[in-house]
CSV table of C-alpha atoms and ligand atoms in Angstrom, one decimal:
chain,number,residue,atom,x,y,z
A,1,UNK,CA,0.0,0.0,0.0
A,2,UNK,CA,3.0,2.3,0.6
A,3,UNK,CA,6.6,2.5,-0.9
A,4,UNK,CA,8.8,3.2,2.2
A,5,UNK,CA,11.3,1.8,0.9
A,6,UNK,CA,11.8,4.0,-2.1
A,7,UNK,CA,11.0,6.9,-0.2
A,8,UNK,CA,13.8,6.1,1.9
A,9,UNK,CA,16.6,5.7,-0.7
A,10,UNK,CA,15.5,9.4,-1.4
A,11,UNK,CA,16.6,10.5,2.2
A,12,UNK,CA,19.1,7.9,2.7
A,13,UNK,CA,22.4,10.2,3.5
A,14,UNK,CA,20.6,12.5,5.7
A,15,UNK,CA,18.5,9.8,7.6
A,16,UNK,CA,21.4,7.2,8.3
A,17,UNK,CA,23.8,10.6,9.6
A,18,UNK,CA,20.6,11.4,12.0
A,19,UNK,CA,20.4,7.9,13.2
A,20,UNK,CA,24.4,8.1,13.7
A,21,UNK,CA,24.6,10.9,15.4
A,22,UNK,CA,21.7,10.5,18.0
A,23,UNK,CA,23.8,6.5,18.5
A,24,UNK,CA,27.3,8.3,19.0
A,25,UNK,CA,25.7,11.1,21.0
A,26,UNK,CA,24.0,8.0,23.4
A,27,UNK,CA,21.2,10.3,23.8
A,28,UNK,CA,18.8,7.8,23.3
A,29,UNK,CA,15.7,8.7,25.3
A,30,UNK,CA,14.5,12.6,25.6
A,31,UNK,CA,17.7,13.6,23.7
A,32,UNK,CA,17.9,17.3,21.3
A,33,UNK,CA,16.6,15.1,18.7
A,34,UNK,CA,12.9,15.1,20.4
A,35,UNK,CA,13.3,18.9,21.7
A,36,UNK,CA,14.3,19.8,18.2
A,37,UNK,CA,11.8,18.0,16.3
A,38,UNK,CA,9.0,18.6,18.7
A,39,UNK,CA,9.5,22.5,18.2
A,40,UNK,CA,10.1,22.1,14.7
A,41,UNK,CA,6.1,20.4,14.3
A,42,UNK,CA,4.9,23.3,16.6
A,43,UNK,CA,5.9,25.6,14.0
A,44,UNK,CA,4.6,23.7,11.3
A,45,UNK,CA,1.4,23.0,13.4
A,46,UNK,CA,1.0,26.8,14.2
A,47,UNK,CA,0.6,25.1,17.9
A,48,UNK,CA,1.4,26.4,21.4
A,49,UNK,CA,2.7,22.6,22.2
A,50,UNK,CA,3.6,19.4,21.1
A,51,UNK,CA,3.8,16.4,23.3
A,52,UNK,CA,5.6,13.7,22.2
A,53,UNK,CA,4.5,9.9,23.1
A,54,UNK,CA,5.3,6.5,22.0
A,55,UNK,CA,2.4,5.6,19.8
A,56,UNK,CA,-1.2,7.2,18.1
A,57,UNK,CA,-3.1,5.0,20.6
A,58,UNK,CA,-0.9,6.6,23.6
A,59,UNK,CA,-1.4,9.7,22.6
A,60,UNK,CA,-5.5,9.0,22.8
A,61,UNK,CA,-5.5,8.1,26.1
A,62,UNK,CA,-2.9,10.3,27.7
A,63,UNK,CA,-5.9,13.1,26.2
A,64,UNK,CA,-8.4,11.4,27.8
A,65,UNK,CA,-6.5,10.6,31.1
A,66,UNK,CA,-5.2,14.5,31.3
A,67,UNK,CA,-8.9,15.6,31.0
A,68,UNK,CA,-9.6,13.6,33.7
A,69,UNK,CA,-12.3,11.9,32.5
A,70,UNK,CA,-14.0,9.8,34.9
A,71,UNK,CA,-15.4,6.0,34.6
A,72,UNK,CA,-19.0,6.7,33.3
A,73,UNK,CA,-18.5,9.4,31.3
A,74,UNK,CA,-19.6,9.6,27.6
A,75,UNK,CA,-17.5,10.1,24.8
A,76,UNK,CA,-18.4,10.3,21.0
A,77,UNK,CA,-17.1,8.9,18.6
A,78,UNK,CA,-17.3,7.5,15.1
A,79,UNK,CA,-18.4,4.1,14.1
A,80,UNK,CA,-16.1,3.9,11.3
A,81,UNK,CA,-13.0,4.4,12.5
A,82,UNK,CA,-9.7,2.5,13.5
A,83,UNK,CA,-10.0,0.5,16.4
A,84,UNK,CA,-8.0,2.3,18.4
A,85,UNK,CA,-10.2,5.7,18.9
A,86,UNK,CA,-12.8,3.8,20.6
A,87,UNK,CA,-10.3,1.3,22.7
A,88,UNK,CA,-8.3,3.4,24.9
A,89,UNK,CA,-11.9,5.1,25.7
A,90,UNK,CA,-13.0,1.5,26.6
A,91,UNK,CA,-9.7,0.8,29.1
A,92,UNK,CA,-10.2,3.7,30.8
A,93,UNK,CA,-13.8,2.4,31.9
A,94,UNK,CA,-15.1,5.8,29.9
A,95,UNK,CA,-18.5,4.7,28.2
A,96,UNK,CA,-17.9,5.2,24.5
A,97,UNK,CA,-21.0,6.6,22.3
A,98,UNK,CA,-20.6,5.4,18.6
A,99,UNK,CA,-22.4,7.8,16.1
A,100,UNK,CA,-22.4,7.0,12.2
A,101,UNK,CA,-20.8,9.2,9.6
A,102,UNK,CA,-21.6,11.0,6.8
A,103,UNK,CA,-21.6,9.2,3.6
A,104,UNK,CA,-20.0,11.5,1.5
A,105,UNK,CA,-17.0,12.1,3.5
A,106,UNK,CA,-17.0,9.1,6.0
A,107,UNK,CA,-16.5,11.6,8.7
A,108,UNK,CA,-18.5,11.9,11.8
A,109,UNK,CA,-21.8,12.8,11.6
A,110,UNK,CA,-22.4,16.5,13.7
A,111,UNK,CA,-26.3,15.6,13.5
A,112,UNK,CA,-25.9,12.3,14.7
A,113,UNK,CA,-23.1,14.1,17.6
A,114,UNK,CA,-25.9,16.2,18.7
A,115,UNK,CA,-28.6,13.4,18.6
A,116,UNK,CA,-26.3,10.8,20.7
A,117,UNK,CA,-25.6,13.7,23.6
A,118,UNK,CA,-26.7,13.1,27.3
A,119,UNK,CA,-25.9,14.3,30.6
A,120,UNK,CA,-23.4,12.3,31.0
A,121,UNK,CA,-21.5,13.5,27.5
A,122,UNK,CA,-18.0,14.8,28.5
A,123,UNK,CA,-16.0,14.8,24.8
A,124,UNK,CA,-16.4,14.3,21.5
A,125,UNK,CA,-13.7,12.3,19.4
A,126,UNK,CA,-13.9,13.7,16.0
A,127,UNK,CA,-11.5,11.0,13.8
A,128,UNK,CA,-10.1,12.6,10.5
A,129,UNK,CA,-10.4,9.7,8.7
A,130,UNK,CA,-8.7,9.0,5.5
A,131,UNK,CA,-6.7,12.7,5.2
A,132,UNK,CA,-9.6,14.9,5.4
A,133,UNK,CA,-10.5,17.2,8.5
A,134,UNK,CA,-14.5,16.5,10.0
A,135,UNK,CA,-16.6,19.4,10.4
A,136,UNK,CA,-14.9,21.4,12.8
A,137,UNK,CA,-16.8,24.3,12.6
A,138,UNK,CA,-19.9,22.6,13.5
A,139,UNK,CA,-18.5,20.0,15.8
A,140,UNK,CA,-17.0,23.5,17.7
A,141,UNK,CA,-20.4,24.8,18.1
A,142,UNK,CA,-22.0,21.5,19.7
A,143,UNK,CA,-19.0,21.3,22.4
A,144,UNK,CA,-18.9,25.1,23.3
A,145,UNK,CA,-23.0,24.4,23.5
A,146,UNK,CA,-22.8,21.3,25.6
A,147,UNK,CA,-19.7,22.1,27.8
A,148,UNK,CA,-17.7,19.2,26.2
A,149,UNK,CA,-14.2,18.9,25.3
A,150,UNK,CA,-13.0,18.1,21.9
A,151,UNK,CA,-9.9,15.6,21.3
A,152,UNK,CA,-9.2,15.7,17.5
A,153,UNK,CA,-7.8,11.6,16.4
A,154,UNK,CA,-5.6,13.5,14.1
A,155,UNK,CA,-3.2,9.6,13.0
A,156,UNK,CA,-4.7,10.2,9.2
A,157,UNK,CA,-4.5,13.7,8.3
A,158,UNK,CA,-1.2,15.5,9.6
A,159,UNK,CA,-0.4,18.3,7.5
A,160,UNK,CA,-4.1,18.7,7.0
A,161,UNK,CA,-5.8,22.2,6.3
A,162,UNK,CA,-9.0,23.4,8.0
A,163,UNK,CA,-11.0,26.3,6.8
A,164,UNK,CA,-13.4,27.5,9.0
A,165,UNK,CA,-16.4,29.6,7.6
A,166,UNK,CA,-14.8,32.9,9.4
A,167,UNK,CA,-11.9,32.0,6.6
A,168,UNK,CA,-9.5,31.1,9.8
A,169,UNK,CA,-7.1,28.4,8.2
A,170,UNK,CA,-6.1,25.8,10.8
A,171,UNK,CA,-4.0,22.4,10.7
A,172,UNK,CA,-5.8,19.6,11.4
A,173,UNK,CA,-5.6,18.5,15.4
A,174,UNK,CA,-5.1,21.9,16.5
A,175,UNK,CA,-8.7,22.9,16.3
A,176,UNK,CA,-10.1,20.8,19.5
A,177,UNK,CA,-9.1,21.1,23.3
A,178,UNK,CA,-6.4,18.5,21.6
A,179,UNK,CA,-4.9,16.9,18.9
A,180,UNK,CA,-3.2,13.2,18.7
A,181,UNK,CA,-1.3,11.9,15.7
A,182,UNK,CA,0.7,8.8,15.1
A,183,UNK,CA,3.9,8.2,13.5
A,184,UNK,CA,3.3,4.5,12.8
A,185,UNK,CA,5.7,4.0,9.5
A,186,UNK,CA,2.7,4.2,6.9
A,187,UNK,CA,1.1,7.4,8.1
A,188,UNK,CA,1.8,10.5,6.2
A,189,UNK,CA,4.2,10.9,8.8
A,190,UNK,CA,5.9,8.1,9.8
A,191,UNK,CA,8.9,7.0,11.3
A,192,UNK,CA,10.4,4.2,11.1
A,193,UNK,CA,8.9,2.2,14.1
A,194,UNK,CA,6.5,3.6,16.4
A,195,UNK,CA,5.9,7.0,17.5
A,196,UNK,CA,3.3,9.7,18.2
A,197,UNK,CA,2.7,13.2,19.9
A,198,UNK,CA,0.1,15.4,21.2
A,199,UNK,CA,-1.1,19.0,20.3
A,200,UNK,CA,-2.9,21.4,22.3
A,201,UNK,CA,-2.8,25.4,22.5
A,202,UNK,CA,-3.7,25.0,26.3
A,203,UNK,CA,-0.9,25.9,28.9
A,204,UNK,CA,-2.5,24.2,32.0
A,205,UNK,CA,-3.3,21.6,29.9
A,206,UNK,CA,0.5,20.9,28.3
A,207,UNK,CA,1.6,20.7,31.5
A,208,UNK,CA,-0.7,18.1,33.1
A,209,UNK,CA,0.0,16.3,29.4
A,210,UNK,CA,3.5,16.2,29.7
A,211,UNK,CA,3.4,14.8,33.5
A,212,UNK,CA,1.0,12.4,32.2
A,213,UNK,CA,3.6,10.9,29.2
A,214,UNK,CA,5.9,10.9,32.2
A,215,UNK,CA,4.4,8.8,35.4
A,216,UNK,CA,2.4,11.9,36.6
A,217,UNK,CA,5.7,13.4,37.2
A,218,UNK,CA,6.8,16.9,37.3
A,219,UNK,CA,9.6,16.9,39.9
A,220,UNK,CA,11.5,13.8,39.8
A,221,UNK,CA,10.6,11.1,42.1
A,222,UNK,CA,7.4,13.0,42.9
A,223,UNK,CA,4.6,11.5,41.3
A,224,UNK,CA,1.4,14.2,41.7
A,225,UNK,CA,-1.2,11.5,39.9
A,226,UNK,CA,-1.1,8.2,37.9
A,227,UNK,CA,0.4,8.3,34.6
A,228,UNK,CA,1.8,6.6,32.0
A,229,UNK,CA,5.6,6.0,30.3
A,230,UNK,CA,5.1,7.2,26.9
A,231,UNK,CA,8.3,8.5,25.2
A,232,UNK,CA,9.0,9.3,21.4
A,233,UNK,CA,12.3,7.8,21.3
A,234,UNK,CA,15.2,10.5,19.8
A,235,UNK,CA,16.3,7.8,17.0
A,236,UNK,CA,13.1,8.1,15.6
A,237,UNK,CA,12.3,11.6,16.0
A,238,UNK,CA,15.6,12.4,14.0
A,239,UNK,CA,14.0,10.8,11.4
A,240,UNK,CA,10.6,12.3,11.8
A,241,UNK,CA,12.2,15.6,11.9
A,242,UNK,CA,13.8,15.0,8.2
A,243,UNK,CA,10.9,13.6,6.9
A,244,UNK,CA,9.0,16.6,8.6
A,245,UNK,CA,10.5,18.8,6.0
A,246,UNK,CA,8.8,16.8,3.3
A,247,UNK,CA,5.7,16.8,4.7
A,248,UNK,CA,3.6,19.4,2.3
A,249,UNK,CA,6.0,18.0,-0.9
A,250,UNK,CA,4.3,14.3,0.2
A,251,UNK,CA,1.6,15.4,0.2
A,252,UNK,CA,1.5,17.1,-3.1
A,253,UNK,CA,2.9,13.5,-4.3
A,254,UNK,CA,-0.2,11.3,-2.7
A,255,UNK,CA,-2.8,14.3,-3.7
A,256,UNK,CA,-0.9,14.3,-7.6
A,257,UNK,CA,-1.5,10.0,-7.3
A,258,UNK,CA,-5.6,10.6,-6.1
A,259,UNK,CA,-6.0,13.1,-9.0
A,260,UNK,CA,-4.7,10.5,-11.6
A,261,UNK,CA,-7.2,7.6,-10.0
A,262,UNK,CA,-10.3,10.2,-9.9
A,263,UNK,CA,-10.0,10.8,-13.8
A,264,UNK,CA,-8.8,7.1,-14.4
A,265,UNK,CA,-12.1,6.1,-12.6
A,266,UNK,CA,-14.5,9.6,-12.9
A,267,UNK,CA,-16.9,7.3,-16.1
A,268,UNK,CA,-17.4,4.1,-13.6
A,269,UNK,CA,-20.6,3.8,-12.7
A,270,UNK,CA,-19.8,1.6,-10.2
A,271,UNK,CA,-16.8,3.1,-8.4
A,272,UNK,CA,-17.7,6.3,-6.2
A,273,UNK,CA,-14.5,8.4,-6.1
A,274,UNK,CA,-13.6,10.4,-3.1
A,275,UNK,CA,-15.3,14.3,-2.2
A,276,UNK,CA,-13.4,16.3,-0.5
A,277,UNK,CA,-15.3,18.4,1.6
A,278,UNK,CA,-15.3,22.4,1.1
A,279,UNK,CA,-13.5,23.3,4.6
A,280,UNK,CA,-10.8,21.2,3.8
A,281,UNK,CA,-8.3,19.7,1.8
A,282,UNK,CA,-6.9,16.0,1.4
A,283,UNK,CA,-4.0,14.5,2.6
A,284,UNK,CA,-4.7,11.2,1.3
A,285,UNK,CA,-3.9,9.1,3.9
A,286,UNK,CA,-5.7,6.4,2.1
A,287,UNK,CA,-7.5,6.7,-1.3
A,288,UNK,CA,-10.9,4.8,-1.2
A,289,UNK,CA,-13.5,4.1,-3.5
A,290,UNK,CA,-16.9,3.0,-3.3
A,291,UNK,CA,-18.3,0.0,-5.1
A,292,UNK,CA,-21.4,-0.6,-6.6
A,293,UNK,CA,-22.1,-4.3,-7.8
A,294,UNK,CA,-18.7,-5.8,-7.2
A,295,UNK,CA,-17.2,-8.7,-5.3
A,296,UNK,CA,-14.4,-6.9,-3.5
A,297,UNK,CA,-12.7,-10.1,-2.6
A,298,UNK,CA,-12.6,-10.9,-6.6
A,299,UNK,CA,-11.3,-7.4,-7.1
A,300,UNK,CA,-9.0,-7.7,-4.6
A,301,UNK,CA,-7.7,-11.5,-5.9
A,302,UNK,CA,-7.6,-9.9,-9.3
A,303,UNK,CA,-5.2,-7.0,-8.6
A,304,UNK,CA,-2.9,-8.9,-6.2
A,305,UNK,CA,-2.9,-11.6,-9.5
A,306,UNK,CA,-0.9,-8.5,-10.9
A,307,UNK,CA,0.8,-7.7,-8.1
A,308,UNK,CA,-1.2,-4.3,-6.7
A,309,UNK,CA,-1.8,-4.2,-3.1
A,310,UNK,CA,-5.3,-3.3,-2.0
A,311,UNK,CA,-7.3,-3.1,1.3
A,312,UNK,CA,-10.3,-2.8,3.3
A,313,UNK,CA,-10.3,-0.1,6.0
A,314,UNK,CA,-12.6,-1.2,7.7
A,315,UNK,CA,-14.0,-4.4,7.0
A,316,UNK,CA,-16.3,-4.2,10.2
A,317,UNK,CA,-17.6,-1.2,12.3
A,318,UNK,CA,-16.9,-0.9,15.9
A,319,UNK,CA,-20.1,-1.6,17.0
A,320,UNK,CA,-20.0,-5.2,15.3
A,321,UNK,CA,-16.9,-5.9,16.6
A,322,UNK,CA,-16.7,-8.7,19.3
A,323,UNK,CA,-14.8,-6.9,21.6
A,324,UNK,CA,-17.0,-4.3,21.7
A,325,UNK,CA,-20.0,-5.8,21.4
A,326,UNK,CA,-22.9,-3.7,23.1
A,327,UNK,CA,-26.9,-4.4,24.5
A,328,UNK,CA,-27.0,-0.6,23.3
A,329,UNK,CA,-26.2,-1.5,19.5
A,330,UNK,CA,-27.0,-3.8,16.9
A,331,UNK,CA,-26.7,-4.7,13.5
A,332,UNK,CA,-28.4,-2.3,11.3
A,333,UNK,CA,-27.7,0.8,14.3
A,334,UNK,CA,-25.2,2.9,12.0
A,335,UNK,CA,-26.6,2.8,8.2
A,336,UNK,CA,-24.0,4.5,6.5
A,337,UNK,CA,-21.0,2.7,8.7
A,338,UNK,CA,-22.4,-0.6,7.9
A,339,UNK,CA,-22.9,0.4,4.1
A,340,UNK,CA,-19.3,1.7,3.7
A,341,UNK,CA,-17.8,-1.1,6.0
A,342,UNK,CA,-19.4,-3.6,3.4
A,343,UNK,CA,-18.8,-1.5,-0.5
A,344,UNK,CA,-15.3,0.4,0.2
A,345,UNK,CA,-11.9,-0.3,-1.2
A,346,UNK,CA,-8.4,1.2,-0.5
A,347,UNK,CA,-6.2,0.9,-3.8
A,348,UNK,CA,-2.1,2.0,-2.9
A,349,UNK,CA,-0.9,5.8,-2.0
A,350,UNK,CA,2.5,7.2,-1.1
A,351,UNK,CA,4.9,9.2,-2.3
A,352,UNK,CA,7.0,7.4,-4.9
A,353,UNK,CA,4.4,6.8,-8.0
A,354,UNK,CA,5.2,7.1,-11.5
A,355,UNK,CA,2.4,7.8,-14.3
A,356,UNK,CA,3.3,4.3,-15.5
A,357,UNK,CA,2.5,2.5,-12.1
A,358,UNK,CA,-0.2,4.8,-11.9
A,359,UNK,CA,-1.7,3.8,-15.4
A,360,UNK,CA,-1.0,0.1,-14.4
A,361,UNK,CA,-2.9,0.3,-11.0
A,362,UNK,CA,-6.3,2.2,-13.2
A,363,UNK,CA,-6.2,-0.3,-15.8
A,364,UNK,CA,-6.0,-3.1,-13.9
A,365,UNK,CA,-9.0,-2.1,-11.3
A,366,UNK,CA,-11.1,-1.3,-14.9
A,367,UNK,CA,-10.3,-4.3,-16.6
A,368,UNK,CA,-12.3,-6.3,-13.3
A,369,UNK,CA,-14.8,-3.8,-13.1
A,370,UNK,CA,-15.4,-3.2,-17.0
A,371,UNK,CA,-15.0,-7.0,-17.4
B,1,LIG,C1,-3.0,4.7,13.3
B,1,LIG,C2,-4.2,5.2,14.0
B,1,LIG,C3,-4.2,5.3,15.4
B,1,LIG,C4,-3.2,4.7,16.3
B,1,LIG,O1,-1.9,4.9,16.0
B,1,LIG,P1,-0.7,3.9,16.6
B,1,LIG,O2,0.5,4.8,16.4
B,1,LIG,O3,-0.8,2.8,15.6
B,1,LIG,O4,-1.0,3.6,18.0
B,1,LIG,C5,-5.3,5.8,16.0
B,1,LIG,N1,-6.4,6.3,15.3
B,1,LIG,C6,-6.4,6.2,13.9
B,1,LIG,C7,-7.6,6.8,13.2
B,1,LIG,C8,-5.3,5.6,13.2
B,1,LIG,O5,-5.4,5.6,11.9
């Protein structure tokens, strides 16, 4: 689905000095490499801080744990979305509130937010799904209306651009109370092993952020609350902070790569092409199609036949996951989830196509479809 390897060769000279010098400095946890890199995103961000953690999923619940959510509170979120969003909302005992998306964009629904709101309701998790940014605006209006804080699951669209209807241009994840990204290897920023960070504009809030990455610490040996060990190690923020600089020129590169699919596939009647919606723009963390019609595993057996990746993200919405399963929700619950979970298709992005490959990949989704 991605081409790291390529992209690597591209950055090889400056990436393997990085690594070198972070292994001959032995500053291998909190070293400059982390301060440097984690100012360097702030300034890229246009945000007061970034927080560093270990992974996407980390970053998700060091949010939740420095908002102090209790066991019993709500929190909404979307059906279709990576498991993660709605696990680390489950380990904390908070009582997560699924809510189906909108069809066009597969983000999260802000009718179906303001429907699913109780009493209990103490933050929305709005997931950026794919590379586009959710309706912020509106999903603003409903938390400054209901008193609810707003944690942006920001692990698909880094580098992201928000337009609010005020024409205020923000990155996605540093709209909300705050903002968590992954740098798992394949994301539009990725390192390469594990990694993530989190955003906010709030001082108070930083601060209990940063103690919460580090045991609940702020003096050390004095441990104020219960926290977590969540560190972004400085090997792989060197990296990051190379790749960092690349960030708008990939994204150009996967947005290039959707462009080429949309008018490969704009005459199929039975493939639905991506809509961007008009306060945003695309990143293109994946690119996924709609099918009408089709047997996606044939599909799917057909292009791997010629040697093109494909996947389904996500084959089954949380609420019809076992883990998750729920007296409150059944088959049927989220329309549009279920619809999408059952008809969508991820065909490869990244950085390192040529109009050949590109041309390849078309042809050989058309030949099945047109077949
Ligand atoms: C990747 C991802 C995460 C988790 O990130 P990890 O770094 O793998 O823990 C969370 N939410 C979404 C939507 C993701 O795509």
């Amino acid at each position: 689905m991605v081409d790291l390897y390529g992209q690597y060769q591209k950055i090889k000279p400056e990436v393997d000095a990085a690594i070198s010098e972070v292994i001959s400095n032995t500053t291998f946890i909190n070293g400059p490499a982390v301060s440097r890199f984690a100012t360097n995103l702030q300034h890229y961000l246009g945000v007061k801080h970034v927080i560093p953690c270990a992974n996407g999923t980390d970053a998700l619940q060091v949010a939740m744990m420095a908002l102090d959510l209790q066991p019993g509170d709500e929190v909404i979120t979307s059906s279709f979305t990576f498991i993660a969003t709605a696990e680390v909302i489950a380990l904390l005992r908070l009582t997560p509130v699924l809510v189906d998306v909108d069809p066009v964009t597969f983000n999260i629904s802000p009718e179906a937010i303001e429907r699913a709101i109780t009493p209990k309701t103490k933050a929305i998790v709005p997931v950026h799904l794919f590379g586009q940014c959710a309706d912020m605006d509106r999903i603003m209006d409903i938390a400054k209306k209901h008193h609810l804080f707003v944690i942006e699951d920001n692990a698909q669209a880094l580098g992201a651009d928000h337009t609010s209807a005020n024409g205020l241009k923000r990155k996605a994840g540093t709209i909300g109370h705050i903002g968590c990204t992954s740098f798992f290897p394949s994301k539009n920023l990725g390192c390469y092993g594990d990694g993530g960070a989190i955003f906010t504009n709030d001082d108070a809030l930083a601060e209990r952020l940063k103690m919460t990455v580090n045991h609940g610490m702020k003096v050390r040996y004095y441990h104020d609350f219960v926290g977590v060990n969540s560190r972004l190690d400085s090997i792989q923020a060197a990296i990051l902070d190379i790749k960092l600089k690349k960030l708008d020129e990939y994204a150009e590169a996967r947005r290039y790569a959707a462009n080429f699919y949309n008018r490969a596939f704009a005459a199929c009647s039975k493939l639905t092409t991506p809509q961007t919606a008009s306060f945003t723009n695309h990143v293109f963390h994946q690119y996924t199609l709609v099918t009408k019609d089709i047997d996606r595993q044939e599909l799917m057996a057909h292009l791997q036949q010629k040697g093109i990746a494909s996947a389904i993200y996500y084959p089954v919405p949380l609420h019809l996951q076992k883990a998750y399963l729920d007296p409150r929700y059944k088959d049927g619950d989220f329309p549009v989830t279920e619809h999408l979970s059952q008809h969508v298709i991820s065909l490869p992005i990244h950085t390192e196509f040529d109009d050949e490959t590109l041309e390849y990949v078309t042809s050989s989704v058309l030949e099945f479809v047109n077949r």
